[in-house]
Coordinates of C-alpha atoms in Angstrom, one line a residue:
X296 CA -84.0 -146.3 -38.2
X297 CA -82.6 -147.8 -41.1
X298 CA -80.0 -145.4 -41.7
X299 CA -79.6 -145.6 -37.9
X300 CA -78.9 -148.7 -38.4
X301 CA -75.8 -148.1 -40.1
X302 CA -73.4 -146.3 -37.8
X303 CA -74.6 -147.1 -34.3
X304 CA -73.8 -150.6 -34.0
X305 CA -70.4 -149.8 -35.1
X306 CA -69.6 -147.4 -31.5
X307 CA -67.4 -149.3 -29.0
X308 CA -65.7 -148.8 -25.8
X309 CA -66.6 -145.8 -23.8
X310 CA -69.5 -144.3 -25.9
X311 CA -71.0 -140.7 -26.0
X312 CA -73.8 -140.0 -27.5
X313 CA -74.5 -136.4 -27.4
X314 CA -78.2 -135.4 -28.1
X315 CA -79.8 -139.1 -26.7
X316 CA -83.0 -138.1 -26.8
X317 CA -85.9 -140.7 -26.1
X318 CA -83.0 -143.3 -26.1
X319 CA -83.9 -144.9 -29.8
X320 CA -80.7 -146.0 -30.1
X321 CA -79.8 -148.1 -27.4
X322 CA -81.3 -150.8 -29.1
X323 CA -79.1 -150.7 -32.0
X324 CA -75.8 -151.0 -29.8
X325 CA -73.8 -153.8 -30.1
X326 CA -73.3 -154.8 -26.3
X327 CA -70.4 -157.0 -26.9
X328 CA -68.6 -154.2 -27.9
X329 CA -69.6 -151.1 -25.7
X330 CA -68.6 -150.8 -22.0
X331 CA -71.0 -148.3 -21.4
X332 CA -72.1 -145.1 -22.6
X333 CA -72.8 -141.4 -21.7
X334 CA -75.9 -140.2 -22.7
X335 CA -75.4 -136.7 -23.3
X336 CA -79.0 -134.1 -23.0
X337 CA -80.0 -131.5 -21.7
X338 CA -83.7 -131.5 -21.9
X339 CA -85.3 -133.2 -18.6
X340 CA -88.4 -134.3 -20.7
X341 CA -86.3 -136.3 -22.8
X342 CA -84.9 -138.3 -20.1
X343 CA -87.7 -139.3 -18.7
X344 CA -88.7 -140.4 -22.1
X345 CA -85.9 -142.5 -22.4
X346 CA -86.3 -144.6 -19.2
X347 CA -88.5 -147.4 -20.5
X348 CA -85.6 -147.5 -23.9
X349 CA -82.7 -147.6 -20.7
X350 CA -84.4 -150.2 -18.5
X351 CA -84.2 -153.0 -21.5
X352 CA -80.9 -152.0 -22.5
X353 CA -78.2 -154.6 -21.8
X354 CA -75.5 -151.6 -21.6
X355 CA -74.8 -149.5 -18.7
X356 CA -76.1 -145.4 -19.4
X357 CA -75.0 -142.3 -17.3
X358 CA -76.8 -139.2 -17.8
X359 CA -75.1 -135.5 -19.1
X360 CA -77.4 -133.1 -18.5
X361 CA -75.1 -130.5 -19.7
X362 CA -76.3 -129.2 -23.2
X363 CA -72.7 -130.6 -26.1
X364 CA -71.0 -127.1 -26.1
X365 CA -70.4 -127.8 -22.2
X366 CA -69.5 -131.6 -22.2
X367 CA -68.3 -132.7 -18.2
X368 CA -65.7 -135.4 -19.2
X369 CA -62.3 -135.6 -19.1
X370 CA -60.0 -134.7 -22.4
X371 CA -59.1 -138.1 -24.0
X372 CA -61.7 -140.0 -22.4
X373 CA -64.0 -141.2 -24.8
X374 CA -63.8 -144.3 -27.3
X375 CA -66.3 -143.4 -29.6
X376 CA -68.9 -140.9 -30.4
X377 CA -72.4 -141.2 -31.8
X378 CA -74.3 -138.7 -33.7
X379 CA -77.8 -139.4 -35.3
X380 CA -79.8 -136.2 -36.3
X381 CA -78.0 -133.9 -33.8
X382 CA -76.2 -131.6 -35.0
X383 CA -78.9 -129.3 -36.7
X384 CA -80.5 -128.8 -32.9
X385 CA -77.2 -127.8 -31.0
X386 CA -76.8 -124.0 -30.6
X387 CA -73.5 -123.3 -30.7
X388 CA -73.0 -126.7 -32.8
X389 CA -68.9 -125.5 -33.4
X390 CA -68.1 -124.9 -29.7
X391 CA -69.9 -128.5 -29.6
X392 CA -67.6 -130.1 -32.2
X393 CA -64.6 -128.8 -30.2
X394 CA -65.5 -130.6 -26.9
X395 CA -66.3 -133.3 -28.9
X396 CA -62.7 -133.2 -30.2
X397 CA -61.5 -132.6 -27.0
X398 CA -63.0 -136.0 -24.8
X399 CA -62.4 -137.7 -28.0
X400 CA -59.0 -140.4 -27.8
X401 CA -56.4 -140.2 -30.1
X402 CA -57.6 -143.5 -32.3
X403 CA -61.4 -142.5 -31.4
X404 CA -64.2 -142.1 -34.3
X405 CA -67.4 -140.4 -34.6
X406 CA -70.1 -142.4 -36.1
X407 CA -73.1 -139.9 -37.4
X408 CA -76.3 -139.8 -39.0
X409 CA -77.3 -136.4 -40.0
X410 CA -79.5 -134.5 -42.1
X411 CA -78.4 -131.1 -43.7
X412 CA -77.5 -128.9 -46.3
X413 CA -78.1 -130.5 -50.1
X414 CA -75.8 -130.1 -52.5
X415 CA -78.0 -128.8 -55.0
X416 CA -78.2 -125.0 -55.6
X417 CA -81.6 -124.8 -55.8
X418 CA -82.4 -127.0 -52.5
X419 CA -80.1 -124.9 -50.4
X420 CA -82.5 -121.9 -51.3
X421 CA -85.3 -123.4 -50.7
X422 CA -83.0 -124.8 -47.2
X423 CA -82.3 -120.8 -46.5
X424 CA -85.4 -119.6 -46.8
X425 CA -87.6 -122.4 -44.5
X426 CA -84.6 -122.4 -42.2
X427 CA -86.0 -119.5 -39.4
X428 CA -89.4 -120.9 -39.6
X429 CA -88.3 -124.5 -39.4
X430 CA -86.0 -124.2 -36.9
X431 CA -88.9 -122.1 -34.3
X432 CA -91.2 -124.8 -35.5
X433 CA -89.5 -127.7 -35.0
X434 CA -87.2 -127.3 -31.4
X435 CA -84.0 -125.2 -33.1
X436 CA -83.7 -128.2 -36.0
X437 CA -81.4 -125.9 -39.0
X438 CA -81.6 -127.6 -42.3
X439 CA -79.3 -126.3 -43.4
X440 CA -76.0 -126.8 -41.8
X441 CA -73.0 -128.6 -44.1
X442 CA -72.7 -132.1 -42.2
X443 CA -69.3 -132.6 -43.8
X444 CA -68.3 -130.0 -43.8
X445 CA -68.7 -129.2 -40.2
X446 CA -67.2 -132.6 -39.0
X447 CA -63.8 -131.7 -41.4
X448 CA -63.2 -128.4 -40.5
X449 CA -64.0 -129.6 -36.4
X450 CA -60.6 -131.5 -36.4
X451 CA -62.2 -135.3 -38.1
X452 CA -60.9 -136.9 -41.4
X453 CA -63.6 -138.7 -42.9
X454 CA -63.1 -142.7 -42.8
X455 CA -66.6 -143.2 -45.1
X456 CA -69.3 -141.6 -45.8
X457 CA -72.7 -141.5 -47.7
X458 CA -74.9 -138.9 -48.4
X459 CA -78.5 -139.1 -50.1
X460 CA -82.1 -137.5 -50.7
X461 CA -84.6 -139.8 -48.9
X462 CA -87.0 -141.2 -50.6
X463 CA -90.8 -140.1 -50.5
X464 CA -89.1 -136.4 -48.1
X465 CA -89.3 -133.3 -49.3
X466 CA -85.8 -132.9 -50.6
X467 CA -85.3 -129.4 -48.3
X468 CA -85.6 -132.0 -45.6
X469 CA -84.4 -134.7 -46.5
X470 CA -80.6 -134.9 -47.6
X471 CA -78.6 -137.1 -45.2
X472 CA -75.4 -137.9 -44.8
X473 CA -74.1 -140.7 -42.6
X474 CA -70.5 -142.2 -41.5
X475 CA -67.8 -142.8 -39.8
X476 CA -64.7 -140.1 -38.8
X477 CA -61.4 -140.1 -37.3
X478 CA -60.2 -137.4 -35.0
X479 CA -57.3 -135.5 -36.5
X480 CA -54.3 -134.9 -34.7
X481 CA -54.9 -131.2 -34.2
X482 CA -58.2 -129.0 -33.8
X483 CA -58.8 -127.2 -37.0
X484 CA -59.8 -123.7 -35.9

């Protein structure tokens, strides 16, 4: 939560935040400085968790139930977007980076907390080799995936960002990276 913490009260306007779960974050939202947001998954079970975090919330919420490579709003219409421990679940996690690109406004960010790839040689083995087993285990979570990376090379300059081992983690599971990016002008493809 702490890390959380970091990114998520930063979203305003229009938010979407693709892969809401249980809702976690809507405490963390700054309500002076969101209008509302779209909460953006698929899974039916995690709505209905989320219920209890969406009835205290001060902020308005409006279900997707579209998975984020199929993402039902209009190009240009989002303010900001909000990613905490996404990315490694979504399938087709490019295709999702492109919608996201594309409801994205010109001056929009993406605020993210993510875990991933390490940057050490011998971590990213270890990363490789858990990474089938993991990701049946534990609902299509890779650990692997370059967080970076992925946001550069999906259209996003990087504004800040920090990346670390957690503390008292397994360090094949445990490198995140969180921060703030700015949509490019142009999709990289």
């Amino acid at each position: 939560m702490k890390l959380r913490e970091k990114v998520v009260p930063l979203a305003y306007g229009n938010v979407l935040e693709v892969g809401m779960g249980s809702g976690v974050n809507l405490a963390l939202y700054n309500a002076t400085n969101v209008n509302m947001v779209w909460g953006l998954e698929p899974s039916t079970g995690m709505r209905k968790k989320a219920q209890k975090n969406i009835a205290s919330c001060a902020i308005r919420v409006e279900w997707l139930s579209l998975p984020g490579e199929q993402i039902p709003l209009e190009d240009n219409s989002v303010d900001s977007i909000v990613l905490t421990y996404t990315l490694c679940t979504i399938p087709d996690w490019r295709a999702a980076m492109k919608q996201m690109h594309r409801v994205l406004k010109a001056d929009g960010k993406i605020f993210f907390c993510e875990h991933g790839q390490a940057p050490d040689e011998s971590v990213v083995k270890w990363q490789d080799r858990a990474n089938g087993l993991w990701s049946r285990a534990f609902g299509g979570c890779n650990l692997n995936r370059p967080i970076i990376e992925s946001i550069e090379d999906s259209g996003f300059s990087m504004d800040w960002f920090e990346s670390k081992y957690i503390r008292g983690m397994p360090k094949f599971v445990s490198f995140i990276s969180v921060g703030a990016a700015s949509k490019t002008s142009a999709l990289v493809n």
